[in-house]
Amino acid sequence: MKRIICLLILANGLAVCEAQPGTTELMDAIARIGSNFQNLSHRFDVLEKKVDDIYWYNKVGDVAYIDKVYITGPPLAVEKNPTGQGAGNPVKFWTYIFI
């Protein structure tokens, strides 16, 4: 009877040891979480910008007319890599107009 109990405990212990993930699996999971976090960071930036827009409208909306305009300017005069991706593209940015 003692042998059977010992064998069951040993088999249960081995099953638990085999169920644990290896270091490569853990590193892959950490890398996936890191990439998801980077994507989330961009979403937080977009959300923060939208909250700032609403803040401006609430702060001075009763005093001034607020408009948000997309401005496109000429490309940079001197670029670090003139043959790189995006070289020669115009400068684009959002701006607020208060009237």
PDB file of N, CA and C in Angstrom:
ATOM      1  N   MET A   1       0.815  -1.190   0.000  1.00  0.00           N
ATOM      2  CA  MET A   1       0.000   0.000   0.000  1.00  0.00           C
ATOM      3  C   MET A   1       0.861   1.256   0.000  1.00  0.00           C
ATOM      4  N   LYS A   2       1.945   1.223   0.797  1.00  0.00           N
ATOM      5  CA  LYS A   2       2.831   2.377   0.842  1.00  0.00           C
ATOM      6  C   LYS A   2       3.491   2.606  -0.508  1.00  0.00           C
ATOM      7  N   ARG A   3       3.832   1.521  -1.197  1.00  0.00           N
ATOM      8  CA  ARG A   3       4.468   1.656  -2.516  1.00  0.00           C
ATOM      9  C   ARG A   3       3.513   2.306  -3.510  1.00  0.00           C
ATOM     10  N   ILE A   4       2.265   1.921  -3.472  1.00  0.00           N
ATOM     11  CA  ILE A   4       1.289   2.488  -4.403  1.00  0.00           C
ATOM     12  C   ILE A   4       1.122   3.981  -4.135  1.00  0.00           C
ATOM     13  N   ILE A   5       1.040   4.352  -2.877  1.00  0.00           N
ATOM     14  CA  ILE A   5       0.902   5.773  -2.528  1.00  0.00           C
ATOM     15  C   ILE A   5       2.144   6.544  -2.960  1.00  0.00           C
ATOM     16  N   CYS A   6       3.319   5.969  -2.715  1.00  0.00           N
ATOM     17  CA  CYS A   6       4.565   6.634  -3.126  1.00  0.00           C
ATOM     18  C   CYS A   6       4.630   6.786  -4.638  1.00  0.00           C
ATOM     19  N   LEU A   7       4.222   5.761  -5.380  1.00  0.00           N
ATOM     20  CA  LEU A   7       4.227   5.842  -6.836  1.00  0.00           C
ATOM     21  C   LEU A   7       3.237   6.895  -7.337  1.00  0.00           C
ATOM     22  N   LEU A   8       2.063   6.975  -6.721  1.00  0.00           N
ATOM     23  CA  LEU A   8       1.086   7.989  -7.112  1.00  0.00           C
ATOM     24  C   LEU A   8       1.606   9.403  -6.836  1.00  0.00           C
ATOM     25  N   ILE A   9       2.225   9.594  -5.698  1.00  0.00           N
ATOM     26  CA  ILE A   9       2.790  10.912  -5.371  1.00  0.00           C
ATOM     27  C   ILE A   9       3.914  11.255  -6.336  1.00  0.00           C
ATOM     28  N   LEU A  10       4.769  10.285  -6.653  1.00  0.00           N
ATOM     29  CA  LEU A  10       5.870  10.509  -7.590  1.00  0.00           C
ATOM     30  C   LEU A  10       5.342  10.815  -8.990  1.00  0.00           C
ATOM     31  N   ALA A  11       4.343  10.087  -9.434  1.00  0.00           N
ATOM     32  CA  ALA A  11       3.762  10.325 -10.760  1.00  0.00           C
ATOM     33  C   ALA A  11       3.098  11.702 -10.815  1.00  0.00           C
ATOM     34  N   ASN A  12       2.426  12.074  -9.753  1.00  0.00           N
ATOM     35  CA  ASN A  12       1.791  13.390  -9.695  1.00  0.00           C
ATOM     36  C   ASN A  12       2.858  14.494  -9.726  1.00  0.00           C
ATOM     37  N   GLY A  13       3.940  14.310  -9.011  1.00  0.00           N
ATOM     38  CA  GLY A  13       5.033  15.290  -8.998  1.00  0.00           C
ATOM     39  C   GLY A  13       5.688  15.425 -10.360  1.00  0.00           C
ATOM     40  N   LEU A  14       5.865  14.317 -11.067  1.00  0.00           N
ATOM     41  CA  LEU A  14       6.455  14.376 -12.405  1.00  0.00           C
ATOM     42  C   LEU A  14       5.522  15.065 -13.388  1.00  0.00           C
ATOM     43  N   ALA A  15       4.238  14.834 -13.244  1.00  0.00           N
ATOM     44  CA  ALA A  15       3.271  15.478 -14.139  1.00  0.00           C
ATOM     45  C   ALA A  15       3.286  16.988 -13.945  1.00  0.00           C
ATOM     46  N   VAL A  16       3.436  17.435 -12.724  1.00  0.00           N
ATOM     47  CA  VAL A  16       3.493  18.872 -12.451  1.00  0.00           C
ATOM     48  C   VAL A  16       4.770  19.463 -13.033  1.00  0.00           C
ATOM     49  N   CYS A  17       5.872  18.748 -12.917  1.00  0.00           N
ATOM     50  CA  CYS A  17       7.142  19.253 -13.452  1.00  0.00           C
ATOM     51  C   CYS A  17       7.108  19.350 -14.970  1.00  0.00           C
ATOM     52  N   GLU A  18       6.462  18.435 -15.636  1.00  0.00           N
ATOM     53  CA  GLU A  18       6.393  18.468 -17.090  1.00  0.00           C
ATOM     54  C   GLU A  18       5.437  19.545 -17.585  1.00  0.00           C
ATOM     55  N   ALA A  19       4.479  19.935 -16.787  1.00  0.00           N
ATOM     56  CA  ALA A  19       3.485  20.907 -17.216  1.00  0.00           C
ATOM     57  C   ALA A  19       4.033  22.335 -17.241  1.00  0.00           C
ATOM     58  N   GLN A  20       5.161  22.566 -16.600  1.00  0.00           N
ATOM     59  CA  GLN A  20       5.722  23.909 -16.561  1.00  0.00           C
ATOM     60  C   GLN A  20       6.341  24.254 -17.910  1.00  0.00           C
ATOM     61  N   PRO A  21       6.124  25.483 -18.390  1.00  0.00           N
ATOM     62  CA  PRO A  21       6.690  25.873 -19.687  1.00  0.00           C
ATOM     63  C   PRO A  21       8.201  26.055 -19.597  1.00  0.00           C
ATOM     64  N   GLY A  22       8.866  25.859 -20.728  1.00  0.00           N
ATOM     65  CA  GLY A  22      10.303  26.038 -20.787  1.00  0.00           C
ATOM     66  C   GLY A  22      10.668  27.509 -20.885  1.00  0.00           C
ATOM     67  N   THR A  23      11.968  27.790 -20.823  1.00  0.00           N
ATOM     68  CA  THR A  23      12.408  29.189 -20.860  1.00  0.00           C
ATOM     69  C   THR A  23      12.155  29.818 -22.223  1.00  0.00           C
ATOM     70  N   THR A  24      12.247  29.035 -23.299  1.00  0.00           N
ATOM     71  CA  THR A  24      11.994  29.620 -24.620  1.00  0.00           C
ATOM     72  C   THR A  24      10.529  30.021 -24.762  1.00  0.00           C
ATOM     73  N   GLU A  25       9.641  29.201 -24.224  1.00  0.00           N
ATOM     74  CA  GLU A  25       8.221  29.548 -24.277  1.00  0.00           C
ATOM     75  C   GLU A  25       7.940  30.803 -23.461  1.00  0.00           C
ATOM     76  N   LEU A  26       8.592  30.911 -22.314  1.00  0.00           N
ATOM     77  CA  LEU A  26       8.408  32.104 -21.488  1.00  0.00           C
ATOM     78  C   LEU A  26       8.952  33.348 -22.182  1.00  0.00           C
ATOM     79  N   MET A  27      10.110  33.227 -22.815  1.00  0.00           N
ATOM     80  CA  MET A  27      10.696  34.378 -23.509  1.00  0.00           C
ATOM     81  C   MET A  27       9.823  34.802 -24.688  1.00  0.00           C
ATOM     82  N   ASP A  28       9.248  33.839 -25.399  1.00  0.00           N
ATOM     83  CA  ASP A  28       8.327  34.177 -26.496  1.00  0.00           C
ATOM     84  C   ASP A  28       7.095  34.903 -25.970  1.00  0.00           C
ATOM     85  N   ALA A  29       6.578  34.434 -24.847  1.00  0.00           N
ATOM     86  CA  ALA A  29       5.403  35.084 -24.256  1.00  0.00           C
ATOM     87  C   ALA A  29       5.735  36.504 -23.810  1.00  0.00           C
ATOM     88  N   ILE A  30       6.911  36.698 -23.243  1.00  0.00           N
ATOM     89  CA  ILE A  30       7.336  38.035 -22.821  1.00  0.00           C
ATOM     90  C   ILE A  30       7.489  38.944 -24.031  1.00  0.00           C
ATOM     91  N   ALA A  31       8.029  38.429 -25.120  1.00  0.00           N
ATOM     92  CA  ALA A  31       8.178  39.236 -26.337  1.00  0.00           C
ATOM     93  C   ALA A  31       6.816  39.630 -26.904  1.00  0.00           C
ATOM     94  N   ARG A  32       5.863  38.704 -26.892  1.00  0.00           N
ATOM     95  CA  ARG A  32       4.509  39.027 -27.372  1.00  0.00           C
ATOM     96  C   ARG A  32       3.862  40.094 -26.506  1.00  0.00           C
ATOM     97  N   ILE A  33       4.039  39.984 -25.208  1.00  0.00           N
ATOM     98  CA  ILE A  33       3.474  40.990 -24.302  1.00  0.00           C
ATOM     99  C   ILE A  33       4.127  42.341 -24.551  1.00  0.00           C
ATOM    100  N   GLY A  34       5.442  42.350 -24.791  1.00  0.00           N
ATOM    101  CA  GLY A  34       6.139  43.604 -25.076  1.00  0.00           C
ATOM    102  C   GLY A  34       5.639  44.264 -26.345  1.00  0.00           C
ATOM    103  N   SER A  35       5.411  43.476 -27.394  1.00  0.00           N
ATOM    104  CA  SER A  35       4.909  44.066 -28.641  1.00  0.00           C
ATOM    105  C   SER A  35       3.479  44.568 -28.463  1.00  0.00           C
ATOM    106  N   ASN A  36       2.678  43.848 -27.694  1.00  0.00           N
ATOM    107  CA  ASN A  36       1.318  44.322 -27.414  1.00  0.00           C
ATOM    108  C   ASN A  36       1.353  45.617 -26.616  1.00  0.00           C
ATOM    109  N   PHE A  37       2.317  45.742 -25.720  1.00  0.00           N
ATOM    110  CA  PHE A  37       2.451  46.962 -24.927  1.00  0.00           C
ATOM    111  C   PHE A  37       2.833  48.141 -25.814  1.00  0.00           C
ATOM    112  N   GLN A  38       3.698  47.923 -26.813  1.00  0.00           N
ATOM    113  CA  GLN A  38       4.064  49.000 -27.731  1.00  0.00           C
ATOM    114  C   GLN A  38       2.848  49.463 -28.517  1.00  0.00           C
ATOM    115  N   ASN A  39       2.037  48.530 -28.988  1.00  0.00           N
ATOM    116  CA  ASN A  39       0.815  48.896 -29.702  1.00  0.00           C
ATOM    117  C   ASN A  39      -0.136  49.661 -28.792  1.00  0.00           C
ATOM    118  N   LEU A  40      -0.195  49.269 -27.547  1.00  0.00           N
ATOM    119  CA  LEU A  40      -1.053  49.943 -26.589  1.00  0.00           C
ATOM    120  C   LEU A  40      -0.559  51.358 -26.324  1.00  0.00           C
ATOM    121  N   SER A  41       0.751  51.554 -26.339  1.00  0.00           N
ATOM    122  CA  SER A  41       1.319  52.886 -26.125  1.00  0.00           C
ATOM    123  C   SER A  41       0.843  53.851 -27.201  1.00  0.00           C
ATOM    124  N   HIS A  42       0.807  53.401 -28.442  1.00  0.00           N
ATOM    125  CA  HIS A  42       0.322  54.262 -29.526  1.00  0.00           C
ATOM    126  C   HIS A  42      -1.145  54.605 -29.310  1.00  0.00           C
ATOM    127  N   ARG A  43      -1.915  53.640 -28.897  1.00  0.00           N
ATOM    128  CA  ARG A  43      -3.339  53.896 -28.652  1.00  0.00           C
ATOM    129  C   ARG A  43      -3.521  54.891 -27.516  1.00  0.00           C
ATOM    130  N   PHE A  44      -2.682  54.800 -26.487  1.00  0.00           N
ATOM    131  CA  PHE A  44      -2.769  55.764 -25.393  1.00  0.00           C
ATOM    132  C   PHE A  44      -2.414  57.165 -25.875  1.00  0.00           C
ATOM    133  N   ASP A  45      -1.439  57.287 -26.781  1.00  0.00           N
ATOM    134  CA  ASP A  45      -1.087  58.595 -27.333  1.00  0.00           C
ATOM    135  C   ASP A  45      -2.261  59.198 -28.096  1.00  0.00           C
ATOM    136  N   VAL A  46      -2.925  58.391 -28.895  1.00  0.00           N
ATOM    137  CA  VAL A  46      -4.086  58.867 -29.655  1.00  0.00           C
ATOM    138  C   VAL A  46      -5.204  59.277 -28.699  1.00  0.00           C
ATOM    139  N   LEU A  47      -5.435  58.465 -27.692  1.00  0.00           N
ATOM    140  CA  LEU A  47      -6.475  58.773 -26.716  1.00  0.00           C
ATOM    141  C   LEU A  47      -6.148  60.050 -25.951  1.00  0.00           C
ATOM    142  N   GLU A  48      -4.888  60.223 -25.589  1.00  0.00           N
ATOM    143  CA  GLU A  48      -4.475  61.429 -24.874  1.00  0.00           C
ATOM    144  C   GLU A  48      -4.686  62.673 -25.728  1.00  0.00           C
ATOM    145  N   LYS A  49      -4.390  62.583 -27.010  1.00  0.00           N
ATOM    146  CA  LYS A  49      -4.591  63.717 -27.915  1.00  0.00           C
ATOM    147  C   LYS A  49      -6.075  64.060 -28.025  1.00  0.00           C
ATOM    148  N   LYS A  50      -6.924  63.060 -28.118  1.00  0.00           N
ATOM    149  CA  LYS A  50      -8.362  63.318 -28.209  1.00  0.00           C
ATOM    150  C   LYS A  50      -8.892  63.945 -26.923  1.00  0.00           C
ATOM    151  N   VAL A  51      -8.377  63.518 -25.785  1.00  0.00           N
ATOM    152  CA  VAL A  51      -8.778  64.116 -24.514  1.00  0.00           C
ATOM    153  C   VAL A  51      -8.321  65.568 -24.455  1.00  0.00           C
ATOM    154  N   ASP A  52      -7.114  65.856 -24.947  1.00  0.00           N
ATOM    155  CA  ASP A  52      -6.636  67.241 -24.993  1.00  0.00           C
ATOM    156  C   ASP A  52      -7.530  68.107 -25.875  1.00  0.00           C
ATOM    157  N   ASP A  53      -7.972  67.571 -27.002  1.00  0.00           N
ATOM    158  CA  ASP A  53      -8.881  68.320 -27.878  1.00  0.00           C
ATOM    159  C   ASP A  53     -10.174  68.672 -27.143  1.00  0.00           C
ATOM    160  N   ILE A  54     -10.736  67.709 -26.458  1.00  0.00           N
ATOM    161  CA  ILE A  54     -11.972  67.957 -25.709  1.00  0.00           C
ATOM    162  C   ILE A  54     -11.724  68.963 -24.592  1.00  0.00           C
ATOM    163  N   TYR A  55     -10.565  68.869 -23.956  1.00  0.00           N
ATOM    164  CA  TYR A  55     -10.218  69.817 -22.895  1.00  0.00           C
ATOM    165  C   TYR A  55     -10.193  71.249 -23.427  1.00  0.00           C
ATOM    166  N   TRP A  56      -9.580  71.447 -24.608  1.00  0.00           N
ATOM    167  CA  TRP A  56      -9.538  72.792 -25.195  1.00  0.00           C
ATOM    168  C   TRP A  56     -10.937  73.302 -25.487  1.00  0.00           C
ATOM    169  N   TYR A  57     -11.773  72.457 -26.049  1.00  0.00           N
ATOM    170  CA  TYR A  57     -13.144  72.877 -26.357  1.00  0.00           C
ATOM    171  C   TYR A  57     -13.909  73.242 -25.088  1.00  0.00           C
ATOM    172  N   ASN A  58     -13.722  72.487 -24.027  1.00  0.00           N
ATOM    173  CA  ASN A  58     -14.418  72.783 -22.773  1.00  0.00           C
ATOM    174  C   ASN A  58     -13.838  74.002 -22.067  1.00  0.00           C
ATOM    175  N   LYS A  59     -12.538  74.208 -22.192  1.00  0.00           N
ATOM    176  CA  LYS A  59     -11.879  75.303 -21.476  1.00  0.00           C
ATOM    177  C   LYS A  59     -12.206  76.665 -22.084  1.00  0.00           C
ATOM    178  N   VAL A  60     -12.089  76.812 -23.397  1.00  0.00           N
ATOM    179  CA  VAL A  60     -12.275  78.128 -24.025  1.00  0.00           C
ATOM    180  C   VAL A  60     -13.400  78.134 -25.049  1.00  0.00           C
ATOM    181  N   GLY A  61     -14.196  77.111 -25.093  1.00  0.00           N
ATOM    182  CA  GLY A  61     -15.267  77.028 -26.082  1.00  0.00           C
ATOM    183  C   GLY A  61     -16.342  78.075 -25.914  1.00  0.00           C
ATOM    184  N   ASP A  62     -16.567  78.542 -24.698  1.00  0.00           N
ATOM    185  CA  ASP A  62     -17.587  79.560 -24.486  1.00  0.00           C
ATOM    186  C   ASP A  62     -17.074  80.965 -24.789  1.00  0.00           C
ATOM    187  N   VAL A  63     -15.761  81.156 -24.871  1.00  0.00           N
ATOM    188  CA  VAL A  63     -15.167  82.470 -25.120  1.00  0.00           C
ATOM    189  C   VAL A  63     -14.767  82.636 -26.582  1.00  0.00           C
ATOM    190  N   ALA A  64     -14.314  81.573 -27.207  1.00  0.00           N
ATOM    191  CA  ALA A  64     -13.788  81.672 -28.572  1.00  0.00           C
ATOM    192  C   ALA A  64     -14.311  80.521 -29.420  1.00  0.00           C
ATOM    193  N   TYR A  65     -14.283  80.749 -30.726  1.00  0.00           N
ATOM    194  CA  TYR A  65     -14.594  79.688 -31.682  1.00  0.00           C
ATOM    195  C   TYR A  65     -13.304  78.917 -31.918  1.00  0.00           C
ATOM    196  N   ILE A  66     -13.347  77.616 -31.760  1.00  0.00           N
ATOM    197  CA  ILE A  66     -12.156  76.783 -31.897  1.00  0.00           C
ATOM    198  C   ILE A  66     -12.317  75.900 -33.121  1.00  0.00           C
ATOM    199  N   ASP A  67     -11.272  75.883 -33.938  1.00  0.00           N
ATOM    200  CA  ASP A  67     -11.269  75.010 -35.104  1.00  0.00           C
ATOM    201  C   ASP A  67      -9.931  74.290 -35.144  1.00  0.00           C
ATOM    202  N   LYS A  68      -9.955  73.061 -35.566  1.00  0.00           N
ATOM    203  CA  LYS A  68      -8.742  72.257 -35.674  1.00  0.00           C
ATOM    204  C   LYS A  68      -8.465  72.050 -37.157  1.00  0.00           C
ATOM    205  N   VAL A  69      -7.278  72.473 -37.607  1.00  0.00           N
ATOM    206  CA  VAL A  69      -6.954  72.480 -39.028  1.00  0.00           C
ATOM    207  C   VAL A  69      -5.708  71.637 -39.262  1.00  0.00           C
ATOM    208  N   TYR A  70      -5.695  70.939 -40.382  1.00  0.00           N
ATOM    209  CA  TYR A  70      -4.548  70.124 -40.799  1.00  0.00           C
ATOM    210  C   TYR A  70      -3.734  70.933 -41.802  1.00  0.00           C
ATOM    211  N   ILE A  71      -2.493  71.262 -41.461  1.00  0.00           N
ATOM    212  CA  ILE A  71      -1.648  72.094 -42.312  1.00  0.00           C
ATOM    213  C   ILE A  71      -0.572  71.221 -42.952  1.00  0.00           C
ATOM    214  N   THR A  72      -0.343  71.457 -44.235  1.00  0.00           N
ATOM    215  CA  THR A  72       0.713  70.763 -44.968  1.00  0.00           C
ATOM    216  C   THR A  72       1.706  71.797 -45.457  1.00  0.00           C
ATOM    217  N   GLY A  73       2.969  71.576 -45.157  1.00  0.00           N
ATOM    218  CA  GLY A  73       4.013  72.505 -45.571  1.00  0.00           C
ATOM    219  C   GLY A  73       4.980  71.846 -46.529  1.00  0.00           C
ATOM    220  N   PRO A  74       5.989  72.589 -46.956  1.00  0.00           N
ATOM    221  CA  PRO A  74       6.969  72.020 -47.878  1.00  0.00           C
ATOM    222  C   PRO A  74       7.828  70.964 -47.177  1.00  0.00           C
ATOM    223  N   PRO A  75       8.481  70.109 -47.946  1.00  0.00           N
ATOM    224  CA  PRO A  75       9.362  69.114 -47.325  1.00  0.00           C
ATOM    225  C   PRO A  75      10.562  69.798 -46.678  1.00  0.00           C
ATOM    226  N   LEU A  76      11.250  69.075 -45.844  1.00  0.00           N
ATOM    227  CA  LEU A  76      12.429  69.616 -45.179  1.00  0.00           C
ATOM    228  C   LEU A  76      13.477  70.024 -46.209  1.00  0.00           C
ATOM    229  N   ALA A  77      14.181  71.130 -45.937  1.00  0.00           N
ATOM    230  CA  ALA A  77      15.198  71.617 -46.868  1.00  0.00           C
ATOM    231  C   ALA A  77      16.404  70.678 -46.888  1.00  0.00           C
ATOM    232  N   VAL A  78      16.840  70.253 -45.718  1.00  0.00           N
ATOM    233  CA  VAL A  78      17.999  69.359 -45.620  1.00  0.00           C
ATOM    234  C   VAL A  78      17.556  68.119 -44.844  1.00  0.00           C
ATOM    235  N   GLU A  79      17.722  66.969 -45.463  1.00  0.00           N
ATOM    236  CA  GLU A  79      17.348  65.717 -44.814  1.00  0.00           C
ATOM    237  C   GLU A  79      18.590  64.885 -44.562  1.00  0.00           C
ATOM    238  N   LYS A  80      18.583  64.125 -43.473  1.00  0.00           N
ATOM    239  CA  LYS A  80      19.734  63.297 -43.121  1.00  0.00           C
ATOM    240  C   LYS A  80      19.993  62.230 -44.176  1.00  0.00           C
ATOM    241  N   ASN A  81      18.927  61.613 -44.658  1.00  0.00           N
ATOM    242  CA  ASN A  81      19.051  60.556 -45.654  1.00  0.00           C
ATOM    243  C   ASN A  81      18.111  60.898 -46.813  1.00  0.00           C
ATOM    244  N   PRO A  82      18.607  61.550 -47.868  1.00  0.00           N
ATOM    245  CA  PRO A  82      17.727  61.986 -48.949  1.00  0.00           C
ATOM    246  C   PRO A  82      17.127  60.843 -49.763  1.00  0.00           C
ATOM    247  N   THR A  83      17.671  59.646 -49.654  1.00  0.00           N
ATOM    248  CA  THR A  83      17.122  58.511 -50.399  1.00  0.00           C
ATOM    249  C   THR A  83      16.323  57.575 -49.496  1.00  0.00           C
ATOM    250  N   GLY A  84      16.163  57.932 -48.229  1.00  0.00           N
ATOM    251  CA  GLY A  84      15.457  57.074 -47.275  1.00  0.00           C
ATOM    252  C   GLY A  84      13.956  57.102 -47.478  1.00  0.00           C
ATOM    253  N   GLN A  85      13.303  56.210 -46.772  1.00  0.00           N
ATOM    254  CA  GLN A  85      11.853  56.117 -46.861  1.00  0.00           C
ATOM    255  C   GLN A  85      11.228  57.395 -46.306  1.00  0.00           C
ATOM    256  N   GLY A  86      10.336  57.991 -47.065  1.00  0.00           N
ATOM    257  CA  GLY A  86       9.658  59.207 -46.642  1.00  0.00           C
ATOM    258  C   GLY A  86      10.417  60.477 -46.954  1.00  0.00           C
ATOM    259  N   ALA A  87      11.559  60.373 -47.599  1.00  0.00           N
ATOM    260  CA  ALA A  87      12.332  61.566 -47.936  1.00  0.00           C
ATOM    261  C   ALA A  87      11.580  62.370 -48.986  1.00  0.00           C
ATOM    262  N   GLY A  88      11.543  63.666 -48.808  1.00  0.00           N
ATOM    263  CA  GLY A  88      10.859  64.535 -49.754  1.00  0.00           C
ATOM    264  C   GLY A  88       9.374  64.686 -49.492  1.00  0.00           C
ATOM    265  N   ASN A  89       8.862  63.998 -48.464  1.00  0.00           N
ATOM    266  CA  ASN A  89       7.445  64.138 -48.127  1.00  0.00           C
ATOM    267  C   ASN A  89       7.205  65.475 -47.433  1.00  0.00           C
ATOM    268  N   PRO A  90       6.054  66.078 -47.646  1.00  0.00           N
ATOM    269  CA  PRO A  90       5.773  67.352 -46.982  1.00  0.00           C
ATOM    270  C   PRO A  90       5.572  67.170 -45.480  1.00  0.00           C
ATOM    271  N   VAL A  91       5.775  68.264 -44.754  1.00  0.00           N
ATOM    272  CA  VAL A  91       5.555  68.264 -43.316  1.00  0.00           C
ATOM    273  C   VAL A  91       4.059  68.468 -43.071  1.00  0.00           C
ATOM    274  N   LYS A  92       3.463  67.621 -42.239  1.00  0.00           N
ATOM    275  CA  LYS A  92       2.024  67.700 -41.964  1.00  0.00           C
ATOM    276  C   LYS A  92       1.813  67.736 -40.456  1.00  0.00           C
ATOM    277  N   PHE A  93       0.909  68.611 -40.018  1.00  0.00           N
ATOM    278  CA  PHE A  93       0.600  68.665 -38.598  1.00  0.00           C
ATOM    279  C   PHE A  93      -0.756  69.325 -38.368  1.00  0.00           C
ATOM    280  N   TRP A  94      -1.317  69.053 -37.195  1.00  0.00           N
ATOM    281  CA  TRP A  94      -2.589  69.643 -36.785  1.00  0.00           C
ATOM    282  C   TRP A  94      -2.309  70.930 -36.031  1.00  0.00           C
ATOM    283  N   THR A  95      -3.198  71.900 -36.173  1.00  0.00           N
ATOM    284  CA  THR A  95      -3.085  73.147 -35.422  1.00  0.00           C
ATOM    285  C   THR A  95      -4.478  73.621 -35.021  1.00  0.00           C
ATOM    286  N   TYR A  96      -4.529  74.400 -33.976  1.00  0.00           N
ATOM    287  CA  TYR A  96      -5.785  74.971 -33.495  1.00  0.00           C
ATOM    288  C   TYR A  96      -5.898  76.415 -33.951  1.00  0.00           C
ATOM    289  N   ILE A  97      -7.117  76.840 -34.254  1.00  0.00           N
ATOM    290  CA  ILE A  97      -7.398  78.235 -34.580  1.00  0.00           C
ATOM    291  C   ILE A  97      -8.430  78.722 -33.570  1.00  0.00           C
ATOM    292  N   PHE A  98      -8.096  79.819 -32.895  1.00  0.00           N
ATOM    293  CA  PHE A  98      -9.001  80.427 -31.921  1.00  0.00           C
ATOM    294  C   PHE A  98      -9.468  81.769 -32.467  1.00  0.00           C
ATOM    295  N   ILE A  99     -10.772  81.926 -32.628  1.00  0.00           N
ATOM    296  CA  ILE A  99     -11.323  83.189 -33.131  1.00  0.00           C
ATOM    297  C   ILE A  99     -12.247  83.761 -32.068  1.00  0.00           C
TER     298      ILE A  99
END
